[in-house]
Short mmCIF file of C-alpha atoms in Angstrom, two decimals:
data_model
loop_
_atom_site.label_atom_id
_atom_site.label_comp_id
_atom_site.label_asym_id
_atom_site.label_seq_id
_atom_site.Cartn_x
_atom_site.Cartn_y
_atom_site.Cartn_z
CA MET V 1 0.00 0.00 0.00
CA HIS V 2 1.23 3.49 -0.84
CA GLN V 3 3.27 5.09 1.93
CA LYS V 4 1.43 8.42 1.67
CA LEU V 5 -1.88 6.73 2.44
CA THR V 6 -0.56 4.75 5.39
CA SER V 7 1.40 7.66 6.89
CA THR V 8 -1.59 10.00 6.65
CA LEU V 9 -3.99 7.64 8.39
CA SER V 10 -1.54 6.20 10.91
CA GLN V 11 -1.24 9.60 12.63
CA TYR V 12 -4.75 9.23 14.07
CA ASP V 13 -5.71 7.34 17.21
CA LYS V 14 -9.13 6.39 15.83
CA ILE V 15 -10.45 6.13 12.28
CA VAL V 16 -14.10 6.21 11.31
CA LEU V 17 -14.59 4.08 8.21
CA VAL V 18 -17.22 4.85 5.58
CA GLY V 19 -18.05 2.70 2.57
CA GLY V 20 -20.87 0.43 1.55
CA GLY V 21 -23.32 -0.79 -1.03
CA THR V 22 -20.92 -2.72 -3.27
CA GLY V 23 -17.73 -4.73 -2.96
CA GLY V 24 -15.84 -1.91 -4.65
CA HIS V 25 -16.56 0.32 -1.66
CA ILE V 26 -16.36 -2.34 1.05
CA GLN V 27 -13.38 -4.57 0.23
CA PRO V 28 -10.81 -1.74 0.09
CA ILE V 29 -11.80 -0.78 3.64
CA VAL V 30 -11.12 -4.32 4.84
CA SER V 31 -7.80 -4.27 3.00
CA LEU V 32 -6.95 -0.94 4.61
CA VAL V 33 -7.64 -2.33 8.09
CA HIS V 34 -5.43 -5.34 7.33
CA SER V 35 -2.63 -3.04 6.18
CA LEU V 36 -2.52 -0.39 8.90
CA ASP V 37 -0.80 -1.07 12.20
CA ILE V 38 -3.88 -0.04 14.19
CA GLU V 39 -5.85 -2.25 16.59
CA SER V 40 -9.36 -3.20 15.43
CA ASN V 41 -10.93 -1.50 18.46
CA ASN V 42 -9.58 1.82 17.17
CA TYR V 43 -11.89 1.69 14.16
CA LEU V 44 -15.58 2.49 13.87
CA TRP V 45 -17.48 1.66 10.68
CA ILE V 46 -20.61 3.68 9.94
CA GLY V 47 -23.10 2.56 7.28
CA GLY V 48 -26.59 1.25 6.59
CA ALA V 49 -28.45 -1.04 8.96
CA ASP V 50 -28.60 -4.75 8.01
CA SER V 51 -26.23 -4.01 5.14
CA THR V 52 -23.31 -5.82 3.54
CA GLU V 53 -20.95 -3.38 5.22
CA GLU V 54 -22.43 -4.17 8.64
CA LYS V 55 -21.97 -7.89 8.03
CA THR V 56 -18.41 -7.33 6.83
CA ALA V 57 -17.54 -5.15 9.82
CA LYS V 58 -18.73 -7.82 12.24
CA GLU V 59 -16.77 -10.51 10.38
CA ASN V 60 -13.64 -8.42 10.89
CA ASP V 61 -14.32 -7.52 14.55
CA ILE V 62 -14.86 -3.85 13.76
CA GLU V 63 -17.40 -1.85 15.75
CA PHE V 64 -20.33 -0.79 13.56
CA GLN V 65 -23.05 1.83 13.97
CA SER V 66 -25.83 2.53 11.49
CA ILE V 67 -27.47 5.61 10.04
CA PRO V 68 -30.44 5.96 7.65
CA THR V 69 -29.22 5.29 4.10
CA LEU V 70 -30.80 4.94 0.68
CA LYS V 71 -29.15 2.72 -1.91
CA LEU V 72 -30.04 3.78 -5.45
CA GLU V 73 -29.43 1.39 -8.36
CA THR V 74 -30.19 4.25 -10.76
CA THR V 75 -30.92 7.96 -10.44
CA ARG V 76 -33.93 7.42 -12.72
CA SER V 77 -35.83 5.69 -9.93
CA TRP V 78 -38.64 7.64 -8.22
CA ARG V 79 -36.92 6.71 -4.96
CA SER V 80 -34.22 9.25 -5.80
CA LEU V 81 -36.75 11.87 -4.64
CA LEU V 82 -36.24 10.51 -1.12
CA TYR V 83 -32.47 11.00 -1.22
CA PRO V 84 -32.40 14.50 0.37
CA PHE V 85 -34.50 13.31 3.31
CA TYR V 86 -32.27 10.30 3.93
CA THR V 87 -29.19 12.51 3.68
CA ILE V 88 -30.53 14.97 6.26
CA ALA V 89 -31.56 12.19 8.65
CA GLY V 90 -28.24 10.43 8.10
CA PHE V 91 -26.32 13.66 8.70
CA TRP V 92 -27.85 14.23 12.13
CA ARG V 93 -27.44 10.61 13.19
CA ALA V 94 -23.82 10.56 11.99
CA ARG V 95 -23.15 13.82 13.80
CA GLN V 96 -24.44 12.31 17.06
CA ILE V 97 -22.21 9.27 16.61
CA LEU V 98 -19.14 11.38 15.86
CA GLN V 99 -19.76 13.68 18.82
CA VAL V 100 -19.78 10.68 21.14
CA GLN V 101 -16.51 9.47 19.59
CA GLU V 102 -14.91 12.89 20.09
CA LYS V 103 -15.63 12.76 23.81
CA THR V 104 -13.49 9.65 24.21
CA GLU V 105 -10.87 10.31 21.53
CA GLU V 106 -10.02 13.74 20.14
CA ASN V 107 -7.50 12.60 17.53
CA ILE V 108 -9.94 11.01 15.07
CA ALA V 109 -10.49 11.16 11.32
CA VAL V 110 -13.02 9.91 8.80
CA PHE V 111 -11.93 7.81 5.82
CA SER V 112 -14.54 7.37 3.10
CA LYS V 113 -14.72 5.12 0.04
CA GLY V 114 -18.14 6.40 -0.98
CA GLY V 115 -21.45 4.60 -1.29
CA PRO V 116 -24.81 4.98 0.48
CA GLY V 117 -24.66 7.33 3.46
CA SER V 118 -21.15 8.58 2.75
CA VAL V 119 -22.22 12.14 1.92
CA ALA V 120 -24.14 12.45 5.19
CA ILE V 121 -21.22 11.10 7.25
CA GLY V 122 -18.63 13.19 5.43
CA LEU V 123 -20.62 16.38 5.92
CA ALA V 124 -21.15 15.54 9.58
CA ALA V 125 -17.39 15.16 10.01
CA TRP V 126 -16.75 18.48 8.26
CA SER V 127 -19.32 20.24 10.46
CA LEU V 128 -17.41 19.03 13.54
CA TYR V 129 -13.98 19.94 12.11
CA ILE V 130 -13.00 16.27 11.99
CA PRO V 131 -10.45 15.59 9.22
CA LEU V 132 -12.02 13.90 6.19
CA HIS V 133 -9.99 11.78 3.77
CA ILE V 134 -11.55 10.11 0.73
CA HIS V 135 -10.33 7.55 -1.80
CA GLU V 136 -11.55 7.42 -5.39
CA SER V 137 -10.81 4.10 -7.07
CA ASP V 138 -12.09 4.88 -10.55
CA THR V 139 -11.07 7.01 -13.49
CA VAL V 140 -14.48 8.72 -13.31
CA PRO V 141 -15.50 9.58 -9.73
CA GLY V 142 -18.82 8.62 -8.22
CA ARG V 143 -21.46 11.12 -7.08
CA SER V 144 -20.55 10.87 -3.39
CA ASN V 145 -16.87 11.60 -3.87
CA LYS V 146 -17.59 14.49 -6.22
CA ILE V 147 -19.58 16.11 -3.42
CA LEU V 148 -17.25 15.20 -0.56
CA ALA V 149 -14.15 16.35 -2.45
CA LYS V 150 -15.14 19.95 -1.68
CA PHE V 151 -14.93 19.23 2.05
CA ALA V 152 -12.11 16.66 2.16
CA ASN V 153 -8.64 17.32 3.53
CA THR V 154 -7.11 14.75 1.17
CA ILE V 155 -8.34 13.05 -1.99
CA PHE V 156 -6.49 9.79 -2.61
CA LEU V 157 -6.65 8.63 -6.23
CA GLY V 158 -6.50 5.16 -7.72
CA PHE V 159 -5.83 6.58 -11.20
CA ALA V 160 -3.91 9.76 -12.00
CA SER V 161 -6.43 10.55 -14.76
CA ALA V 162 -9.17 11.11 -12.14
CA GLY V 163 -7.31 14.18 -10.90
CA LYS V 164 -8.96 16.37 -13.53
CA TYR V 165 -12.24 16.13 -11.62
CA PHE V 166 -10.80 17.47 -8.35
CA ASP V 167 -8.76 20.24 -6.77
CA THR V 168 -5.30 18.95 -7.63
CA LYS V 169 -3.79 20.57 -4.52
CA LYS V 170 -5.72 18.05 -2.40
CA CYS V 171 -4.94 15.01 -4.56
CA GLU V 172 -2.47 12.22 -3.85
CA ILE V 173 -2.03 9.41 -6.38
CA VAL V 174 -1.77 6.20 -4.34
CA GLY V 175 -3.24 3.51 -6.60
CA GLN V 176 -5.73 0.94 -5.39
CA ILE V 177 -6.05 -0.24 -1.80
CA LEU V 178 -5.09 -3.92 -1.85
CA ASP V 179 -4.79 -6.46 0.91
CA PRO V 180 -1.22 -7.41 1.93
CA MET V 181 -1.91 -10.91 0.58
CA PHE V 182 -1.61 -9.44 -2.92
CA GLU V 183 1.98 -8.61 -2.10
CA GLY V 184 2.80 -12.32 -1.98
CA GLN V 185 2.07 -13.03 1.68
CA VAL V 186 -0.02 -16.18 1.07
CA SER V 187 2.45 -18.98 0.31
CA SER V 188 2.19 -20.77 3.68
CA ILE V 189 -1.60 -20.76 3.85
CA LYS V 190 -3.70 -23.79 2.89
CA HIS V 191 -6.18 -22.86 0.18
CA LYS V 192 -9.67 -24.19 -0.45
CA ILE V 193 -9.50 -23.79 -4.24
CA GLU V 194 -6.73 -25.11 -6.47
CA TRP V 195 -6.03 -25.59 -10.16
CA LYS V 196 -6.20 -29.33 -10.90
CA THR V 197 -4.63 -29.76 -14.34
CA SER V 198 -1.63 -28.60 -16.36
CA LYS V 199 -3.88 -27.07 -19.03
CA LYS V 200 -4.06 -23.34 -19.63
CA HIS V 201 -5.89 -21.81 -16.67
CA ILE V 202 -8.71 -19.29 -17.17
CA LEU V 203 -10.14 -17.44 -14.18
CA VAL V 204 -13.49 -15.63 -14.55
CA ILE V 205 -14.40 -13.00 -11.95
CA CYS V 206 -17.17 -10.54 -12.80
CA GLY V 207 -17.89 -8.83 -9.49
CA SER V 208 -20.01 -9.72 -6.49
CA GLN V 209 -23.12 -10.17 -8.64
CA GLY V 210 -21.52 -11.90 -11.62
CA SER V 211 -22.52 -11.51 -15.27
CA ARG V 212 -25.16 -13.68 -16.89
CA ALA V 213 -24.29 -12.41 -20.39
CA ILE V 214 -20.62 -13.38 -20.08
CA PHE V 215 -21.42 -16.72 -18.44
CA GLU V 216 -23.93 -17.67 -21.14
CA GLU V 217 -21.38 -16.87 -23.86
CA ILE V 218 -18.78 -19.10 -22.18
CA VAL V 219 -21.20 -22.04 -21.77
CA LYS V 220 -22.43 -21.69 -25.35
CA ASN V 221 -18.93 -21.83 -26.82
CA TYR V 222 -17.09 -24.18 -24.47
CA ALA V 223 -19.62 -26.90 -23.56
CA GLY V 224 -17.82 -30.18 -24.26
CA ASN V 225 -14.54 -28.37 -24.98
CA ASP V 226 -11.69 -29.65 -22.81
CA GLU V 227 -9.00 -27.30 -24.11
CA TYR V 228 -8.74 -25.20 -20.93
CA GLU V 229 -9.30 -25.45 -17.20
CA TRP V 230 -11.75 -22.92 -15.78
CA ILE V 231 -12.49 -21.47 -12.36
CA ILE V 232 -15.54 -19.22 -12.35
CA SER V 233 -16.90 -16.96 -9.62
CA LEU V 234 -20.66 -16.91 -10.25
CA GLY V 235 -21.67 -14.10 -7.90
CA LYS V 236 -24.77 -14.03 -5.75
CA LEU V 237 -27.22 -13.41 -8.63
CA ASN V 238 -26.09 -16.30 -10.82
CA THR V 239 -25.79 -19.31 -8.53
CA ARG V 240 -28.48 -21.12 -10.53
CA MET V 241 -26.09 -21.23 -13.48
CA LYS V 242 -23.76 -23.63 -11.68
CA LYS V 243 -25.37 -26.64 -13.40
CA ASN V 244 -24.82 -25.03 -16.81
CA PHE V 245 -21.06 -25.09 -16.28
CA GLU V 246 -21.14 -28.85 -15.67
CA LYS V 247 -21.18 -29.10 -19.47
CA ILE V 248 -17.61 -27.76 -19.56
CA PRO V 249 -14.86 -30.26 -18.62
CA ASP V 250 -12.42 -29.23 -15.89
CA CYS V 251 -14.57 -26.33 -14.75
CA GLN V 252 -15.14 -25.27 -11.15
CA ALA V 253 -18.11 -22.89 -10.91
CA LEU V 254 -18.29 -21.39 -7.42
CA GLU V 255 -20.72 -18.98 -5.82
CA TRP V 256 -17.88 -16.86 -4.48
CA ILE V 257 -14.09 -16.93 -4.33
CA ALA V 258 -12.49 -15.47 -1.22
CA GLN V 259 -9.71 -12.93 -1.66
CA ILE V 260 -7.15 -15.23 -0.13
CA ASP V 261 -7.92 -17.82 -2.82
CA ILE V 262 -7.84 -15.24 -5.60
CA ALA V 263 -4.38 -14.11 -4.47
CA HIS V 264 -3.25 -17.74 -4.62
CA LEU V 265 -4.94 -18.67 -7.92
CA ILE V 266 -3.68 -15.72 -9.96
CA GLN V 267 -0.11 -16.83 -9.40
CA ASP V 268 -0.83 -19.74 -11.77
CA THR V 269 -3.51 -18.16 -13.98
CA ASP V 270 -2.87 -17.69 -17.69
CA LEU V 271 -5.90 -15.55 -18.54
CA ALA V 272 -8.51 -13.74 -16.45
CA ILE V 273 -11.87 -12.56 -17.76
CA THR V 274 -13.36 -9.74 -15.72
CA ARG V 275 -15.38 -6.55 -15.62
CA GLY V 276 -13.84 -3.09 -15.18
CA SER V 277 -13.84 -2.85 -11.38
CA ALA V 278 -10.76 -0.86 -10.39
CA THR V 279 -9.99 -2.98 -7.34
CA THR V 280 -10.45 -6.31 -9.14
CA LEU V 281 -8.25 -5.18 -12.04
CA ALA V 282 -5.50 -4.24 -9.60
CA GLU V 283 -5.81 -7.53 -7.71
CA LEU V 284 -5.67 -9.64 -10.86
CA THR V 285 -2.52 -7.88 -12.07
CA ALA V 286 -0.80 -7.79 -8.66
CA PHE V 287 1.77 -10.38 -9.73
CA GLN V 288 2.00 -9.07 -13.32
CA SER V 289 1.79 -12.52 -14.90
CA VAL V 290 -1.92 -12.63 -15.78
CA LYS V 291 -3.31 -11.46 -19.11
CA LEU V 292 -6.72 -9.81 -18.85
CA VAL V 293 -9.76 -9.74 -21.09
CA ILE V 294 -11.78 -6.86 -19.68
CA ILE V 295 -15.49 -6.62 -20.53
CA PRO V 296 -16.68 -3.36 -18.93
CA LEU V 297 -20.17 -3.19 -17.47
CA PRO V 298 -21.91 -1.08 -20.14
CA TYR V 299 -24.20 0.78 -17.74
CA SER V 300 -21.76 1.59 -14.93
CA ALA V 301 -22.06 5.12 -13.49
CA GLY V 302 -20.33 7.61 -15.78
CA ASN V 303 -19.21 4.61 -17.86
CA HIS V 304 -16.30 4.44 -15.40
CA GLN V 305 -15.63 0.74 -15.99
CA TYR V 306 -14.92 1.40 -19.66
CA TYR V 307 -12.45 4.17 -18.81
CA ASN V 308 -10.85 2.00 -16.12
CA ALA V 309 -10.41 -0.69 -18.76
CA LEU V 310 -8.75 1.74 -21.17
CA GLU V 311 -6.05 2.41 -18.57
CA TYR V 312 -5.25 -1.32 -18.55
CA GLU V 313 -5.41 -1.53 -22.33
CA LYS V 314 -2.41 0.82 -22.32
CA MET V 315 -0.57 -1.88 -20.34
CA GLY V 316 -1.23 -4.50 -23.01
CA HIS V 317 -4.48 -6.06 -21.79
CA ARG V 318 -7.50 -6.59 -24.06
CA VAL V 319 -10.74 -4.62 -23.80
CA LEU V 320 -13.85 -6.24 -25.27
CA GLU V 321 -17.07 -4.22 -25.18
CA GLN V 322 -20.18 -6.20 -24.27
CA LYS V 323 -21.80 -5.41 -27.63
CA ASN V 324 -18.96 -7.45 -29.16
CA LEU V 325 -19.31 -10.37 -26.76
CA HIS V 326 -19.68 -12.74 -29.72
CA GLN V 327 -15.92 -12.22 -30.23
CA LEU V 328 -15.07 -13.67 -26.81
CA THR V 329 -13.92 -17.09 -28.08
CA GLU V 330 -11.62 -15.51 -30.65
CA THR V 331 -10.30 -13.10 -28.01
CA ILE V 332 -9.53 -15.95 -25.60
CA GLN V 333 -7.68 -17.94 -28.27
CA TYR V 334 -5.61 -14.91 -29.20
CA ASN V 335 -4.65 -13.97 -25.63
CA VAL V 336 -4.32 -17.24 -23.70
#
């Protein structure tokens, strides 16, 4: 992890963590906690009640408190009309939580990855003169970070190209926040998932929800084909497709692959097929031996996955737009 990020946050006695809604907001926070030399009881995670971030915080022994949040899949939803009310309610609840924290520990800061509730918490911190630091993973920033950037002390960037959206005096280019295991610290650990053959290895990871379109294209073209060995992370929305992949020899289709197994698998992966998530792209290329076929999610906010993918295309990886998914087989053959 970049020294500027660790040195900035390590100066505080307590850090309030903010990030939720998707794995892209949540996993970097977990990686940050694993990287900093700070005891878990010196963190507080604030987010939505009964949320993925609450579950993740508890799994990592991090104290969690909730505020009212509204997760919007699209700004076109009528529910977006409720956003100001949730933000106001969330602001006051977050302010109460932060005031209590200040009474026990003055040297605190807020670190935000964005997501539902992050604007409310960030503004609450600013109103109490609590330092606010944000991290933007993508080439095109999300709505929350665009707002919070005006109030943040530091804006950490995953891509240098995102700097054009912010006050450059506040920006620090630190790259993605990855777990220490992606620095090679996994060799002595027993892993649940292993490659089983000496064939070319293809790893397919398309985010926490998966991608039906990509999966269907793979099954259609590789049923009965034993040329490669596959490991596929289905995601929570595509678990029913597991039986479809039984048609492909030497294929392990799994609901989810833990980070520790990903860090192990990519050390012997020949080709990875993925979306344009900034964190996933960085994880898959951590050991610089994996070739990527990147199929950006076509309706990601601000088309940020496409622009993330273009950054990796400059490094020699292949970008395949979803409208050209019929070219996937040819692309695999050319790149594996």
